[in-house]
Coordinates of C-alpha atoms in Angstrom, one line a residue:
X1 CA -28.1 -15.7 1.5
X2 CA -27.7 -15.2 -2.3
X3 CA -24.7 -15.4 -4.5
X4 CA -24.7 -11.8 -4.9
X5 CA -24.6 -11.3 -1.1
X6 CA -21.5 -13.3 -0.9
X7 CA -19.3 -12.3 -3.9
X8 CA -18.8 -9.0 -2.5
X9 CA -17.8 -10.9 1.1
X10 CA -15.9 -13.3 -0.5
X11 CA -13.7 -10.9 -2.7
X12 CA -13.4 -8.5 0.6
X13 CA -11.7 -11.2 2.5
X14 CA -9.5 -12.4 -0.4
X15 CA -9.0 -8.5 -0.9
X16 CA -7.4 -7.9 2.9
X17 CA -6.0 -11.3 2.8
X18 CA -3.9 -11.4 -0.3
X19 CA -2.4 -8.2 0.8
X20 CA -1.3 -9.4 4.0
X21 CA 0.4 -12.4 2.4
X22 CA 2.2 -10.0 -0.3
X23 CA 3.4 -8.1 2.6
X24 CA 4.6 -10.6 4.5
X25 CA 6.2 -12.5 1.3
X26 CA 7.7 -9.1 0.7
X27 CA 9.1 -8.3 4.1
X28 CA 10.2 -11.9 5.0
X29 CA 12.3 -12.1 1.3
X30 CA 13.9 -8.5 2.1
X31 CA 15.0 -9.3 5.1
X32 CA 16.9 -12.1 3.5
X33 CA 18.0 -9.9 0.4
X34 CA 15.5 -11.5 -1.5
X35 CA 13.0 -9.7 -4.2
X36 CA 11.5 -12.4 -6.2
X37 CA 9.6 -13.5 -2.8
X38 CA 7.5 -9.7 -3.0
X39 CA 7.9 -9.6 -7.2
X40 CA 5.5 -13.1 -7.5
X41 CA 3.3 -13.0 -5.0
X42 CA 2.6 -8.8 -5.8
X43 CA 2.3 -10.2 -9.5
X44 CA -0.6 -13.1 -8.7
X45 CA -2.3 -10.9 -6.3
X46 CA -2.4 -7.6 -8.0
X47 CA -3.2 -9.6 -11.4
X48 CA -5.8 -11.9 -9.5
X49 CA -7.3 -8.4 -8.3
X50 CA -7.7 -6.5 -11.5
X51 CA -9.3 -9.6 -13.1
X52 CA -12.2 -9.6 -10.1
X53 CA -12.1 -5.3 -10.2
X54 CA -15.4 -4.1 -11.8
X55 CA -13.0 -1.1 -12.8
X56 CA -9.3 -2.2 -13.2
X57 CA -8.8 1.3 -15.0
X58 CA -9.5 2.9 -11.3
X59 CA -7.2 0.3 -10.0
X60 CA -4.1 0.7 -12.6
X61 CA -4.8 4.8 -11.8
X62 CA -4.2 4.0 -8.0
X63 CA -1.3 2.0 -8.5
X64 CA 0.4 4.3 -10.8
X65 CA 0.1 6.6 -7.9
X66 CA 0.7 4.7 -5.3
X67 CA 3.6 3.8 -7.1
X68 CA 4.7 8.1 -6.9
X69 CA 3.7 7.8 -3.9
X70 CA 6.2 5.2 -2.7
X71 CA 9.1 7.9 -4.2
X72 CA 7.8 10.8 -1.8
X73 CA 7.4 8.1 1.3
X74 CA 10.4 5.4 1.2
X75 CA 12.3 7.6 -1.2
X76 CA 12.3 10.7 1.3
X77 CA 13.0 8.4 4.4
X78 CA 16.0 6.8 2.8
X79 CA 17.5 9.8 1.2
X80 CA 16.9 11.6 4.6
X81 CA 18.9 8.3 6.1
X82 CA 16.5 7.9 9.0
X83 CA 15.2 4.8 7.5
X84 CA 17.5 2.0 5.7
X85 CA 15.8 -0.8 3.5
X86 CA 17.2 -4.4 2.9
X87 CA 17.7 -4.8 -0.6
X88 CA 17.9 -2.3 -1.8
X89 CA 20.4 -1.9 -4.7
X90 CA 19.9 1.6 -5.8
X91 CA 20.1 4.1 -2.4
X92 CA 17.3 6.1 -1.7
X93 CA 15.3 5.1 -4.4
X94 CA 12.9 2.6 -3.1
X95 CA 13.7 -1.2 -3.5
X96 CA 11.2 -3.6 -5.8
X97 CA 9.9 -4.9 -2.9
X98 CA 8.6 -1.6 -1.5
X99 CA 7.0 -0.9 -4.9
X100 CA 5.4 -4.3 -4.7
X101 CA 3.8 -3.4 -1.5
X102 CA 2.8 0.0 -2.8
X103 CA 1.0 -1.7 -6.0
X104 CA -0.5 -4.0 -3.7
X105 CA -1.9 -1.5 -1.2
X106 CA -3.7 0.5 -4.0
X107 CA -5.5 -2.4 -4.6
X108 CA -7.2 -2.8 -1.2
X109 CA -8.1 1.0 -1.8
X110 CA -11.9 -0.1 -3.2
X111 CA -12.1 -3.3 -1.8
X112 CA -10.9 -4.0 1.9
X113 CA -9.5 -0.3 2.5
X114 CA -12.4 1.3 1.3
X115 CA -13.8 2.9 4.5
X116 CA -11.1 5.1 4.3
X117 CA -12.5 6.8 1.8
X118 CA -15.5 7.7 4.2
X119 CA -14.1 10.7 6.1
X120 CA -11.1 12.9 5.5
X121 CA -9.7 12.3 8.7
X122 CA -9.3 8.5 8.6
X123 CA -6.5 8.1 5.9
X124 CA -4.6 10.7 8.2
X125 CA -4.9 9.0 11.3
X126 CA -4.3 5.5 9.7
X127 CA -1.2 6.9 7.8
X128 CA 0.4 8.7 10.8
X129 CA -0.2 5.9 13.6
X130 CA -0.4 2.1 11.8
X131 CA 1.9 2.7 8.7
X132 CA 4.7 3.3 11.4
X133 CA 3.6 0.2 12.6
X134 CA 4.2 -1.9 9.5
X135 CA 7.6 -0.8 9.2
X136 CA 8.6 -1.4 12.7
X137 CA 7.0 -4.9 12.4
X138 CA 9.1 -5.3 9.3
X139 CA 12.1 -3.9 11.2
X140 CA 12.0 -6.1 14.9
X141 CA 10.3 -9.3 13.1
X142 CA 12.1 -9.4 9.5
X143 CA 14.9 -7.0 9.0
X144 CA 13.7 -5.9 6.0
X145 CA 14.2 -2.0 7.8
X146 CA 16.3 -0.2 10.1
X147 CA 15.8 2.7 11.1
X148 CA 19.0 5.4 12.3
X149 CA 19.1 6.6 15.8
X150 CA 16.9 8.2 17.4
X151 CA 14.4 5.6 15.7
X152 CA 11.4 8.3 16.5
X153 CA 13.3 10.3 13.6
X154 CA 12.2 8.0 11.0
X155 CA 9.0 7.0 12.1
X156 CA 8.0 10.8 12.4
X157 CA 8.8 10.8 8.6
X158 CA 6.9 8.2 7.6
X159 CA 4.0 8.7 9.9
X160 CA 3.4 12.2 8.1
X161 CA 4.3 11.4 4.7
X162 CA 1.8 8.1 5.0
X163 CA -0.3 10.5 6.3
X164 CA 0.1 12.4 3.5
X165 CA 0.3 10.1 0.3
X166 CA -3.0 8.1 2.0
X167 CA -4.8 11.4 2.1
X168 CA -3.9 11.9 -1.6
X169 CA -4.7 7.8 -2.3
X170 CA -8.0 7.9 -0.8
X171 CA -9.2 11.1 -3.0
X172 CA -7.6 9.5 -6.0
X173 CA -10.2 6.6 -5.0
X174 CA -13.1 8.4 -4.4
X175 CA -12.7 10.1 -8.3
X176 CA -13.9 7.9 -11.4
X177 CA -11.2 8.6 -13.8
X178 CA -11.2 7.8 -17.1
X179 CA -15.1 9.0 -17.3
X180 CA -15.6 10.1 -20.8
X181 CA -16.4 13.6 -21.1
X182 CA -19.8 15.0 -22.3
X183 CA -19.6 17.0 -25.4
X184 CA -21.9 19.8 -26.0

C-alpha cells in the first residue's frame, strides 16, 4: 500500500471520528448547561478539517448553510415547542452547541458522509429515520433534549425537516462553488 492509498483512509476515519467526538462533547456539555464543551472541540475539529480539505471554500459554503439549515431544523422544532434544548439562552433560536454540531456535520459532507451524495434518496432516508435517532440519544443518554408530549410530535418534525435540509446539504455538496466563470 502506498501513502496516497492511505491518506484518503486515514483522513476518512479521522473525518467520522472527530465528528462523533464533537457530538458527544456537545451533547454531554448541554446536558450539563455547558457550551464551551461543543464551542472547543467544534473549533479543533472543523479548523483541523479545513486545513486537510483540498477545497475548504466548498467546506466554509456547507457550513454556512448548514448553519441556515440549523434555523429551519432546531429553530422550527423549538419555536413549534415540540422539542426543548438544554442551554439554550435565547428560545427557539438554536443554542451554540446545536450550531457547533451543524458546522461539524457539513464537514463530514465530502469526506465520511460523502455517499450520500450518490443517490437522491439516501439524504432523505438518513434525515427522516437516524437524525431522529441522534436527538433521542441526546435526549435518554444526556439531557441535552426533551421533547413535549406526544414525543412522536417532535421527532416527526425533525425527521422531515432533516430530511429536508440533508437533501438541500447534499446538492450543496455535489456543486463546486466558487468556480470562476468563463468569459467569452
Amino acid at each position: 500500500m502506498t501513502e496516497g492509498d492511505s491518506a484518503p483512509r486515514w483522513r476518512f476515519w479521522a473525518n467520522l471520528l472527530g465528528n462523533q467526538v464533537v457530538w458527544l462533547c456537545a451533547v454531554a456539555g448541554a446536558g450539563q448547561g455547558l457550551q464551551w464543551p461543543a464551542l472547543i472541540s467544534a473549533g479543533i475539529y472543523v479548523a483541523s478539517q479545513l486545513l486537510m480539505s483540498p477545497h475548504p471554500r466548498k467546506d466554509l459554503c456547507l457550513i454556512v448553510f448548514a448553519m441556515a439549515c440549523a434555523f429551519g431544523v432546531d429553530g422550527v422544532a423549538a419555536a413549534g415547542g415540540s422539542v426543548l434544548y438544554a442551554a439554550a439562552p435565547w428560545g427557539w433560536i438554536p443554542p451554540p452547541w446545536i450550531l457547533t454540531l451543524w458546522a461539524s456535520f457539513a464537514m463530514t459532507l465530502t469526506v465520511s458522509m460523502a455517499f450520500l451524495q450518490r443517490h437522491w434518496l439516501l439524504p432523505v432516508v438518513f434525515g427522516l429515520l437516524l437524525a431522529p435517532l441522534a436527538y433521542v440519544s441526546a435526549s435518554r443518554g444526556f439531557a441535552a433534549v426533551q421533547f413535549s408530549a406526544p414525543a412522536w410530535h417532535g421527532l416527526l418534525v425533525l425527521g422531515a425537516t432533516w430530511a429536508a435540509a440533508l437533501t438541500l446539504l447534499c446538492r450543496v455538496a455535489r456543486q463546486a462553488p466558487f468556480q470562476p466563470i468563463a468569459s467569452g
